[in-house]
Coordinates of C-alpha atoms and ligand atoms in Angstrom, one line a residue:
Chain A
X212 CA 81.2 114.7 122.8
X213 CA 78.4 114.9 119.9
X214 CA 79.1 115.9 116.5
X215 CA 76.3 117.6 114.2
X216 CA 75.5 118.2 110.5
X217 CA 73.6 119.3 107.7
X218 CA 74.0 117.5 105.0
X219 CA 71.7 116.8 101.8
X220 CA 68.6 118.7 103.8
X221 CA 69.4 116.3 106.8
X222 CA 70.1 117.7 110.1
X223 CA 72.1 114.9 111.9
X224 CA 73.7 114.7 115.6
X225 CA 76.4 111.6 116.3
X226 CA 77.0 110.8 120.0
X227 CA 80.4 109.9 120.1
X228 CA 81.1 108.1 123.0
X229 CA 77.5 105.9 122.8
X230 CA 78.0 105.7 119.4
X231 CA 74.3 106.8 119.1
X232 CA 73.2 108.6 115.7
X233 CA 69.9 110.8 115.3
X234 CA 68.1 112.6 112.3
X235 CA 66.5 115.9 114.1
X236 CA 64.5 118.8 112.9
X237 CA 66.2 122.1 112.9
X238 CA 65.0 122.9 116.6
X239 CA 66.8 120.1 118.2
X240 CA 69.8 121.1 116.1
X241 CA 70.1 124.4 117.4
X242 CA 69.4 123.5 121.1
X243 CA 72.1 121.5 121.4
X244 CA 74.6 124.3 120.6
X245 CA 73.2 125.7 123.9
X246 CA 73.1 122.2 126.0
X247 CA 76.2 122.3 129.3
X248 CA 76.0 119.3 130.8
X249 CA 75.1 117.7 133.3
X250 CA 72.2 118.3 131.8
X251 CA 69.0 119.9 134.2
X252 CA 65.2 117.9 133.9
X253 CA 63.9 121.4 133.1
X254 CA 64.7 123.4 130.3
X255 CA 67.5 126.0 131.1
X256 CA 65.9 129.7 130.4
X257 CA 68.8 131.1 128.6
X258 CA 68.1 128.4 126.0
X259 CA 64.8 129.5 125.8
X260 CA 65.7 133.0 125.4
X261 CA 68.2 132.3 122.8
X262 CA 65.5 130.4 120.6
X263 CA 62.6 131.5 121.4
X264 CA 62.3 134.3 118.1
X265 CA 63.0 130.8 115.9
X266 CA 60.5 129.0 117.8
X267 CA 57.8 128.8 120.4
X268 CA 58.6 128.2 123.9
X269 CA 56.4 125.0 124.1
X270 CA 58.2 123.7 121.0
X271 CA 61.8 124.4 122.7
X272 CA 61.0 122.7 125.6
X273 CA 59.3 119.8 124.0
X274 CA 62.9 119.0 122.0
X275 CA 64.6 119.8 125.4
X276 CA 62.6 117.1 126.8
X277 CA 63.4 114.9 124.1
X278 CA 66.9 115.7 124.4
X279 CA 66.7 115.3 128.0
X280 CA 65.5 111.5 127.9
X281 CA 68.5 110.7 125.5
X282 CA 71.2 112.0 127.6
X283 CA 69.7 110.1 130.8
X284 CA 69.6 106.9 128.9
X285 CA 73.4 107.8 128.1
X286 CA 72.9 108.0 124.5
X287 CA 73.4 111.8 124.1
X288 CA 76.6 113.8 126.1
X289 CA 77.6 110.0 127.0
X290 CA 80.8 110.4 129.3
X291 CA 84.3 109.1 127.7
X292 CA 84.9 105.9 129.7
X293 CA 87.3 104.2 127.2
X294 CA 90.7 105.7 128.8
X295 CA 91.2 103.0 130.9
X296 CA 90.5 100.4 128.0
X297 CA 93.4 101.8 126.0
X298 CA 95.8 101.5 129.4
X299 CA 94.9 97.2 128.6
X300 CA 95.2 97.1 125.4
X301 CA 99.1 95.6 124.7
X302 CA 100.8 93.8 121.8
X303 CA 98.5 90.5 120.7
X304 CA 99.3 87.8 118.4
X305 CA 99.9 88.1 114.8
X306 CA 96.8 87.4 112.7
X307 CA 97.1 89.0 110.0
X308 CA 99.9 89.0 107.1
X309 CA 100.4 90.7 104.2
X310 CA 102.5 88.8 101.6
X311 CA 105.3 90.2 99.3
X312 CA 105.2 87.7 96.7
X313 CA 106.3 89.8 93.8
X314 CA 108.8 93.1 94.2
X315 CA 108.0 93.7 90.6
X316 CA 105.8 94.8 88.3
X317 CA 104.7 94.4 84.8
X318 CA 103.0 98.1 85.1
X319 CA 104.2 101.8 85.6
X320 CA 101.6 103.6 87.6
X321 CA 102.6 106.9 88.0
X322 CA 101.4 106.5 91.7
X323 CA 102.6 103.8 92.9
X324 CA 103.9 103.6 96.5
X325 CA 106.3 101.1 96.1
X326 CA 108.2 102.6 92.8
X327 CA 107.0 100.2 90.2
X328 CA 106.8 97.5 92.1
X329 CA 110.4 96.8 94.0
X330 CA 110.3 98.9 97.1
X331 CA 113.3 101.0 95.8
X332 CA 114.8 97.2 96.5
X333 CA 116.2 95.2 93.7
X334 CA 113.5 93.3 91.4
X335 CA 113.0 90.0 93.3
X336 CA 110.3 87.5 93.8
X337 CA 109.4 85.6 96.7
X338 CA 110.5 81.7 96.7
X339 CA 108.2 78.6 97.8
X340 CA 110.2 78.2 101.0
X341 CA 110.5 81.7 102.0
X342 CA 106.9 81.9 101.5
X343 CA 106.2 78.3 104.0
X344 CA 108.4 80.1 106.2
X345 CA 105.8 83.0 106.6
X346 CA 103.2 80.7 107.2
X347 CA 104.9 79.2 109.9
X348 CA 105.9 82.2 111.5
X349 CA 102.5 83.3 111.2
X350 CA 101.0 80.2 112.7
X351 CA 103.8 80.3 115.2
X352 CA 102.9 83.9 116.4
X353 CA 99.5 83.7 115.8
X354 CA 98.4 82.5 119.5
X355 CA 94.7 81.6 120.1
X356 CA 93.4 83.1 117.1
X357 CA 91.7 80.9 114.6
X358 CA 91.3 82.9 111.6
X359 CA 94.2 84.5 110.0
X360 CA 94.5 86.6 107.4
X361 CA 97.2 86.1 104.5
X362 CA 97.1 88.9 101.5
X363 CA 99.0 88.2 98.3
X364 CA 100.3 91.7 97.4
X365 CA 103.5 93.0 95.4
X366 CA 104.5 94.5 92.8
X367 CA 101.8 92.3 91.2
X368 CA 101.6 88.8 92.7
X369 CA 100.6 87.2 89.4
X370 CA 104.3 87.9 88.0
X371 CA 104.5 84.8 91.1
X372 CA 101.5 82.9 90.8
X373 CA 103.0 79.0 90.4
X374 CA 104.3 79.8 94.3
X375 CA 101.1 81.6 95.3
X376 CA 99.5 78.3 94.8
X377 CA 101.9 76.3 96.5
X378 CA 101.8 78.4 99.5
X379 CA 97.8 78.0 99.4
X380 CA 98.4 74.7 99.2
X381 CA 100.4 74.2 102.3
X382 CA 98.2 76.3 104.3
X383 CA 95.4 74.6 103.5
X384 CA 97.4 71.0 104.7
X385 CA 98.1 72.0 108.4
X386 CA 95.3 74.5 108.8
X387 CA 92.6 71.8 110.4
X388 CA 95.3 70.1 112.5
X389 CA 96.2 73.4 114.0
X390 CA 92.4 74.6 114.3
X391 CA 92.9 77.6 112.2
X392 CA 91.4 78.7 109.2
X393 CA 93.2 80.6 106.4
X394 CA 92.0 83.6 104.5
X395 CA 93.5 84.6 101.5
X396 CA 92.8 87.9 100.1
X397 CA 95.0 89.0 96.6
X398 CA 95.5 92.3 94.8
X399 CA 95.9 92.7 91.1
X400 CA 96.4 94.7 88.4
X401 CA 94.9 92.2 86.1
X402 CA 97.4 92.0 83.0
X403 CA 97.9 88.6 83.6
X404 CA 94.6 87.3 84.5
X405 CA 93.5 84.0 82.4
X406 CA 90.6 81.9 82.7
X407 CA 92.6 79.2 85.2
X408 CA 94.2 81.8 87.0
X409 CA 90.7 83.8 88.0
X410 CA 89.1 80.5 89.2
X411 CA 92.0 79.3 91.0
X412 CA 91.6 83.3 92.9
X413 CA 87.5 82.3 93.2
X414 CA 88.3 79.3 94.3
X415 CA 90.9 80.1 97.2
X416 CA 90.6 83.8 97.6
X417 CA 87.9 85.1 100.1
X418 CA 88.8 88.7 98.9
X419 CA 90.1 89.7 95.7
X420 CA 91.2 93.5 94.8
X421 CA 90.9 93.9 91.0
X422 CA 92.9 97.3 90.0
X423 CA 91.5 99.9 87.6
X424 CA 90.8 103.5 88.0
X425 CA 87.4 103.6 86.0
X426 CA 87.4 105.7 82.5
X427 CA 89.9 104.5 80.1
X428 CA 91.2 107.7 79.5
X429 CA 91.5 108.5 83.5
X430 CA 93.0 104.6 83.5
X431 CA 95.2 104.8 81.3
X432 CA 96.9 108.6 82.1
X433 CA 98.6 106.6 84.8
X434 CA 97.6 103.0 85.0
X435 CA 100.1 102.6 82.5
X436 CA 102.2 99.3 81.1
X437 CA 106.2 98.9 81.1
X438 CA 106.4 100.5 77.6
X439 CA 104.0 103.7 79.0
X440 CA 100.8 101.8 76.8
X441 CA 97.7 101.9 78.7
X442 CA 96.2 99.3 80.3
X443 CA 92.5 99.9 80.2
X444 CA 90.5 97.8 77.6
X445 CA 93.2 94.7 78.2
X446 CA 92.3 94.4 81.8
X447 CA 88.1 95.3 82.0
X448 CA 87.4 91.9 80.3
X449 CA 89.6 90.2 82.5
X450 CA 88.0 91.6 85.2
X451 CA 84.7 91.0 84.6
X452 CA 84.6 87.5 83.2
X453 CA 86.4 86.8 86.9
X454 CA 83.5 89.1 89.0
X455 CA 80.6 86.5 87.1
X456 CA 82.0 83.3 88.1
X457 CA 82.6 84.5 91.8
X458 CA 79.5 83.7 93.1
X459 CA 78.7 86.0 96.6
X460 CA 82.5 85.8 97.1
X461 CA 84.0 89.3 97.9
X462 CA 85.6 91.5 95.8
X463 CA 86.5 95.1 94.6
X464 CA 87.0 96.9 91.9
X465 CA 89.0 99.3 93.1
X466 CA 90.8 102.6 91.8
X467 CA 92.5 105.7 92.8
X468 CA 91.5 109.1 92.2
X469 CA 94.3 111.9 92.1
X470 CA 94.2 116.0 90.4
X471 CA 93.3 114.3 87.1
X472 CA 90.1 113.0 87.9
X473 CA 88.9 115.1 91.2
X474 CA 85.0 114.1 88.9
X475 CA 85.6 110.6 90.4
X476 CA 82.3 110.1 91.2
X477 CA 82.3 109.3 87.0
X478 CA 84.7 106.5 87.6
X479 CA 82.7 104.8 90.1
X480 CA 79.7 105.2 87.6
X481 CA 81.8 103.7 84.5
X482 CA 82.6 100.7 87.0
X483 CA 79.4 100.6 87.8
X484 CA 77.8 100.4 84.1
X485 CA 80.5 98.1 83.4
X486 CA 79.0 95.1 85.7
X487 CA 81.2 95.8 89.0
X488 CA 79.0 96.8 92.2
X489 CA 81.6 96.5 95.1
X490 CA 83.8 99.2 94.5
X491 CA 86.7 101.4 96.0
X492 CA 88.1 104.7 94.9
X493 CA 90.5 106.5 96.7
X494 CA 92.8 109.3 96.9
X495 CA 96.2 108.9 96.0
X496 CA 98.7 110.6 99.0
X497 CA 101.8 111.9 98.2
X498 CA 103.7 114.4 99.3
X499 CA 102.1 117.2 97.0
X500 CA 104.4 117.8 94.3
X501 CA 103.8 115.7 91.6
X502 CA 101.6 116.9 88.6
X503 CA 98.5 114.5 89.6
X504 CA 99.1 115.6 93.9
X505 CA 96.0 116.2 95.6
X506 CA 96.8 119.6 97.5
X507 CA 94.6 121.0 100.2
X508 CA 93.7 123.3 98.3
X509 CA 91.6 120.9 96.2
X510 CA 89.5 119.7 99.3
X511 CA 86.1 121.8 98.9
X512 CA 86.1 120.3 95.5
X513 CA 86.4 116.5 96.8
X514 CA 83.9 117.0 99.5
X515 CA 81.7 118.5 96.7
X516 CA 82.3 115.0 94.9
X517 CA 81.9 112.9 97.7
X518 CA 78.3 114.6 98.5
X519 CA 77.1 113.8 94.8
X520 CA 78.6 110.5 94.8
X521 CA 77.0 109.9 98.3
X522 CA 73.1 111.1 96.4
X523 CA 73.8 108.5 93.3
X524 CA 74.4 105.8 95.3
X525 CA 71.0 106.6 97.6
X526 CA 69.3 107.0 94.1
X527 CA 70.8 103.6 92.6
X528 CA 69.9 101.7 96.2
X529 CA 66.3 103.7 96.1
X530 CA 65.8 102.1 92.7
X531 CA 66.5 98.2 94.7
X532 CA 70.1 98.1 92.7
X533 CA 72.5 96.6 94.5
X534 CA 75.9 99.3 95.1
X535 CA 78.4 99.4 97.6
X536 CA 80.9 102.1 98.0
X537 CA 83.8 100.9 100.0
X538 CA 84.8 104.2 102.0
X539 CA 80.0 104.7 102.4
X540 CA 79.9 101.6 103.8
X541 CA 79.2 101.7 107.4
X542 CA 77.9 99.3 110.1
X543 CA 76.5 101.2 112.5
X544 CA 74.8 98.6 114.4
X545 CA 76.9 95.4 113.9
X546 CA 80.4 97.2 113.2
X547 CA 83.6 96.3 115.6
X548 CA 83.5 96.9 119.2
X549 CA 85.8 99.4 121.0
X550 CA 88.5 97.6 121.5
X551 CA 89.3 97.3 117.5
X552 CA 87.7 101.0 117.1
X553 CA 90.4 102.3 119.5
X554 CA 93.8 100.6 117.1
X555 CA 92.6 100.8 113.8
X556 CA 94.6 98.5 111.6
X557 CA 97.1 97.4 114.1
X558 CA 99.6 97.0 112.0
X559 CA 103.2 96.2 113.0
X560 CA 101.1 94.2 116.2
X561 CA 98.6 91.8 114.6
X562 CA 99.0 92.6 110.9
X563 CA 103.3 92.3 109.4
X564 CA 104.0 92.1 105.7
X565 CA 106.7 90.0 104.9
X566 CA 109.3 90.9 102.1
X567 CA 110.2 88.2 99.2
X568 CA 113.6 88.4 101.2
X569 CA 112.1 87.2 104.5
X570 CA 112.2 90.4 106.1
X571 CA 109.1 91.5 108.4
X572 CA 107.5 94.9 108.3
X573 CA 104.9 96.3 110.4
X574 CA 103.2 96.5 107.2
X575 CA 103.4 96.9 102.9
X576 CA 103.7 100.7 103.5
X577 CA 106.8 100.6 105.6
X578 CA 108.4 97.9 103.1
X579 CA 111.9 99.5 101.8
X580 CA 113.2 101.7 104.9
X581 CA 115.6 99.4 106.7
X582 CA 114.6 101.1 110.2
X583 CA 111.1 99.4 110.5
X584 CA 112.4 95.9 109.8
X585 CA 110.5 94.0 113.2
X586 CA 112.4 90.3 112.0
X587 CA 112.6 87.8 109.7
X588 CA 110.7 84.8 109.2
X589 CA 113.5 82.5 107.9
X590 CA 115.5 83.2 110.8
X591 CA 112.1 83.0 112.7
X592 CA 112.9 86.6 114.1
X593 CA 110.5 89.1 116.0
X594 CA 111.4 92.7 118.0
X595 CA 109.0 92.8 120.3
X596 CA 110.0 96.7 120.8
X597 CA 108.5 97.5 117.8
X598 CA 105.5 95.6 118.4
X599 CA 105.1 97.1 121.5
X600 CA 105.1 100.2 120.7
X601 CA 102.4 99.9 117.8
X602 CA 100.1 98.3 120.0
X603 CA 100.2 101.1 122.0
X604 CA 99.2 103.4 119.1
X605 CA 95.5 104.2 119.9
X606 CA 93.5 106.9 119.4
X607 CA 94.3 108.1 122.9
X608 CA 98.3 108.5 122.3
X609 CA 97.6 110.1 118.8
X610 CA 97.8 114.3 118.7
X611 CA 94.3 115.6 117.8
X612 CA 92.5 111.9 117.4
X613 CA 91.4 112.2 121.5
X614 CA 89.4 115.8 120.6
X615 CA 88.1 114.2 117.3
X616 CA 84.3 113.5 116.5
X617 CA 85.8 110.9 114.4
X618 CA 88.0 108.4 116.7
X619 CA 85.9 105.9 116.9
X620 CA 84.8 105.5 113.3
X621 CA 88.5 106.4 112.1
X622 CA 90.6 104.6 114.6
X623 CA 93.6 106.6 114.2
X624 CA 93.8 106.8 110.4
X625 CA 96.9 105.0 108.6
X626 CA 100.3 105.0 110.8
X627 CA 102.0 104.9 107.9
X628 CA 101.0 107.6 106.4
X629 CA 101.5 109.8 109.3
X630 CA 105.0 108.4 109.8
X631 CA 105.9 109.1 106.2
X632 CA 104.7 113.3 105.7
X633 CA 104.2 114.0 109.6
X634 CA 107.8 112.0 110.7
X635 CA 105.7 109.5 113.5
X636 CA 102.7 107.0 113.6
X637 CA 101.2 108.8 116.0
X638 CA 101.0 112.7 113.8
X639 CA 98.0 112.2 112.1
X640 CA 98.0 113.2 108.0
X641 CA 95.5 116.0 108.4
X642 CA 94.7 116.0 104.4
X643 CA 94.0 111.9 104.9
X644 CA 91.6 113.0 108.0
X645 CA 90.0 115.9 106.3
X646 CA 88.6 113.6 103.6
X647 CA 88.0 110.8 106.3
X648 CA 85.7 113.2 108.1
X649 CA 83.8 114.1 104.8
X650 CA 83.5 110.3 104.0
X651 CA 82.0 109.5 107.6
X652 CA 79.9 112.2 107.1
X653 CA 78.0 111.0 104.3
X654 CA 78.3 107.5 104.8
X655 CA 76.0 108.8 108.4
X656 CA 74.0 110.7 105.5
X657 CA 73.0 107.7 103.7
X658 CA 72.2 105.8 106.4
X659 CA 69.6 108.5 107.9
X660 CA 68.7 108.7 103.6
X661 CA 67.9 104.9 103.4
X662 CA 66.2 105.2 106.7
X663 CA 63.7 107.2 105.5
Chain B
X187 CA 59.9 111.4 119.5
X188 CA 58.6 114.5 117.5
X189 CA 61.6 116.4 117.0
X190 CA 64.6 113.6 117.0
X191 CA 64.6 110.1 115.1
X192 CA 67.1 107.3 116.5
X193 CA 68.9 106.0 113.7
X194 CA 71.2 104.0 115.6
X195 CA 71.2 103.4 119.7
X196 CA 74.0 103.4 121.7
X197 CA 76.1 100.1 121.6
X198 CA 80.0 101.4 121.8
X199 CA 80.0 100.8 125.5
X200 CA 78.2 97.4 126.1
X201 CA 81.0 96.4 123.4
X202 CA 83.6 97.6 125.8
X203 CA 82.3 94.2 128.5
X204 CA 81.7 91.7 125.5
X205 CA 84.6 92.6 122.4
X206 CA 87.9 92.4 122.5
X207 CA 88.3 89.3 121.2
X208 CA 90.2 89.8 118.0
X209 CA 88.6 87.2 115.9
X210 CA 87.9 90.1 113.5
X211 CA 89.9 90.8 110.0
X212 CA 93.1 93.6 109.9
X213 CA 91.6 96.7 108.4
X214 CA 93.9 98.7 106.6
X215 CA 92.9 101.9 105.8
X216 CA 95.5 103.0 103.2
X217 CA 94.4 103.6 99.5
X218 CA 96.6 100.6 98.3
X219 CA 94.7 97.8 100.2
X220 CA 90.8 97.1 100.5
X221 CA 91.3 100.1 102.5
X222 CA 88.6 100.4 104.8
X223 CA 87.1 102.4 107.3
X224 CA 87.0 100.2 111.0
X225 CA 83.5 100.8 111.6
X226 CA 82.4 99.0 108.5
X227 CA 84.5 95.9 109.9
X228 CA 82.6 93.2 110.4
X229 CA 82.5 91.9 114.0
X230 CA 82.9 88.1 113.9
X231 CA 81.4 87.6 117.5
Ligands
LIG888 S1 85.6 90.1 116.4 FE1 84.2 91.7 117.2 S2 84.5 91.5 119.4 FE2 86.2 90.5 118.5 S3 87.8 92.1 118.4 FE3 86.7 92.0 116.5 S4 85.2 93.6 116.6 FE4 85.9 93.1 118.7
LIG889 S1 90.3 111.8 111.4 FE1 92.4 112.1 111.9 S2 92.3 113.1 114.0 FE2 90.3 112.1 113.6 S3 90.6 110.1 114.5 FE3 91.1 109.9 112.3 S4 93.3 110.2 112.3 FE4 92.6 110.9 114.3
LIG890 S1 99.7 101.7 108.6 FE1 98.4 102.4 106.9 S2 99.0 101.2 105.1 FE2 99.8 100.2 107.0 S3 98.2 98.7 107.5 FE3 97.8 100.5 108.7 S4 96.3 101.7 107.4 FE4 97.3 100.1 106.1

């Protein structure tokens, strides 16, 4: 399967299965249109009949020959050999964990997933020994692996900070012992932020995920306080004085675009000016009937965005500034091997979030709907069903991921999501995909761009 | 090659003898996390 575009005067061809990628001229483009494999050493006649007013027969069989050298080093029409992989692939240990810590909130986003904080739970945070619990059960399930993943989340985990620490602190007391090696990641929205608490997240965090949406006034119209109050100019100080004292540690500054602000490109900019250079902005997914939705109807416009956002970041890297756009960002060389490529997240199989009431979920975004609890880490619980049948969730068991140029830089796309507006992790969200696809696209765009 | 520049050779299939190891980070992709796309995971191999 290949899959070919023109984008920004760029005429690009992506090999699916070989993962190969190509920058052509316009001849090469059109040939393959024409190409049945397997392919012949000579150039098929009824290609060069169908070309040859465009160009000259020498030229078109010049590219064919070109063409013809790719696909017999299987980098062009590579064969699908990965069915069988996905037939191995079975539930693994649990390395990953995403951490409850606070079901509340001291904010009111008009977005938020997990209504204001509590999971349309009651308001509740996470104690000490709940939270050694889930590093137990963690290390406990976590098999082989060495390095494992726990992510403070909420509501906003500072509302919980004094037992954040603690459970840092015991993780970091049995992690040599046990040969593992703890990453913390945490997620804020920043109201809280003080000088001690941002170097104790510098200190411990490998990842932090520093909220805001970009200009104040797109901020503010849903990034909003308790009492409706924005939140804007209280949290950008914060959030810079953190990003200069972290060194080369990662972060993001990282936002969410909806209706109101489908100019997001402008938000990345503001972060941009504003001293932040790792930065994420994403849609927000509902169901489509809030004010702020994004409908498919808005789509041409957010591919439109994406493009120009996709040309300022080639200019800014062109001028040796340093930029990365979560969603551009792309390893095409060094990126994860098939296995990963072929489960995506994994969640509810080596990634659980963990509730501040002990409960497990597959993960944050299945949190609050009593059928998806998988166990319980005071009671040291664990369905294995449930497991099971997430780490069966490949692109190959999803409807429409097998058939699309995308699998293997998509993964599947967010089984929550699809559970939530298509009723099963394996429906993909086709308004999530649409925008994936576009995002791929010009991430492969920039690449040929800064290859030239 | 006149007509056709390799950006990127073909490397998804040798990973299917050498990966699978799962050394790597979870990689959510929804908008609330450091959502990311997979391919930009870092391998740790
Ligand atoms: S660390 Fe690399 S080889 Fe191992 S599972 Fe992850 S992507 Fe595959
Ligand atoms: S874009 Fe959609 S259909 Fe394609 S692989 Fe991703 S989830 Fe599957
Ligand atoms: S199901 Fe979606 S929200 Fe949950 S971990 Fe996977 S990508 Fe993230």
């Amino acid at each position: 399967m290949i899959h070919k575009f023109y984008l920004n005067s760029f005429y690009i061809i992506t090999d699916i299965n070989s993962g190969s990628v190509f920058s052509v001229d316009p001849c090469a483009y059109q040939i393959v249109d024409y190409i049945k494999t397997p392919m012949t050493e000579a150039c098929p006649s009824d290609i060069i009949g169908a070309l040859k007013d465009n160009y000259t027969v020498e030229e078109i069989k010049e590219t064919y020959d070109e063409l013809y050298s790719l696909y017999c080093n299987d980098s062009l029409f590579s064969e699908d050999s990965y069915e069988l992989l996905a037939g191995r692939l079975g539930p693994g240990p649990i390395k990953s964990m995403c951490l409850n810590v606070a079901h509340d909130c001291n904010m009111s986003c008009g977005y938020c997933f997990a209504s204001q904080g509590n999971f349309g739970q009651d308001r509740s945070l996470m104690s000490v020994e709940t939270g050694i619990a889930a590093i137990d059960f963690l290390m406990k399930h976590s098999g082989k692996r060495r390095n494992l993943e726990v992510d403070f989340f909420g509501g906003e985990p500072l509302m919980n900070i004094e037992v954040v620490k603690k459970i840092v602190s015991y993780a970091r007391s049995i992690e040599d012992a046990n040969n593992k090696c703890f990453r913390f990641t945490i997620t804020t929205n920043g109201l809280l932020l003080n000088d001690e608490i941002a170097g104790f997240i510098n200190d411990e965090m490998s990842n932090v995920v520093l909220s805001i949406d970009g200009r104040k006034e797109v901020n503010d119209a849903l990034r909003t306080r308790v009492d409706g109050r924005g939140s804007h100019d209280s949290i950008l100080p914060k959030f810079q004085n953190l990003v200069s004292k972290r060194d080369d540690k990662e972060y993001y500054a990282r936002g969410t675009y909806t209706k109101y602000n489908l100019d997001f490109s402008e938000d990345v900019l503001h972060l941009f000016h504003h001293g932040f250079d790792q930065i994420s902005i994403e849609p927000a997914i509902t169901d489509g009937t809030m004010d702020y939705s994004l409908t498919p109807s808005d789509l041409p416009r957010i591919f439109e965005e994406y493009e120009k956002l996709a040309k300022i970041i080639i200019d800014i890297k062109k001028r040796g500034e340093q930029i990365n756009f979560f969603h551009f960002m792309l390893d095409l060389e060094q990126g994860p091997c098939v296995f990963k490529r072929l489960r995506g997240c994994s969640c509810g199989n080596e990634y659980v979030a963990v509730t501040p009431d002990g409960d497990v979920y597959p993960c944050h975004q299945f949190v609050g709907n009593d059928d998806w609890i998988m166990g319980n880490v005071i009671q040291g619980k664990l369905n294995s069903e449930i497991k099971e049948k997430f780490s069966k969730a490949t692109v190959f068991d999803k409807e429409c991921c097998n058939d699309c140029w995308a699998k293997f830089y998509c993964s599947g796309g967010c089984n929550a999501n699809n559970y939530t507006y298509n009723g099963s992790i394996l429906s993909p969200h086709h308004f999530s995909c649409e925008i994936e696809k576009k995002r791929l696209e010009c991430a492969i765009m920039m690449k040929v761009a800064l290859a030239e | 090659m006149k007509h056709i520049k390799i950006i990127n050779k073909p490397n998804l299939k040798k990973s299917a003898q050498t990966g699978g190891c799962g050394e790597c980070q979870a990689s959510c992709q929804s908008a609330c996390k450091t959502s990311c796309t997979v391919a930009n995971q870092k391998c740790e191999k």
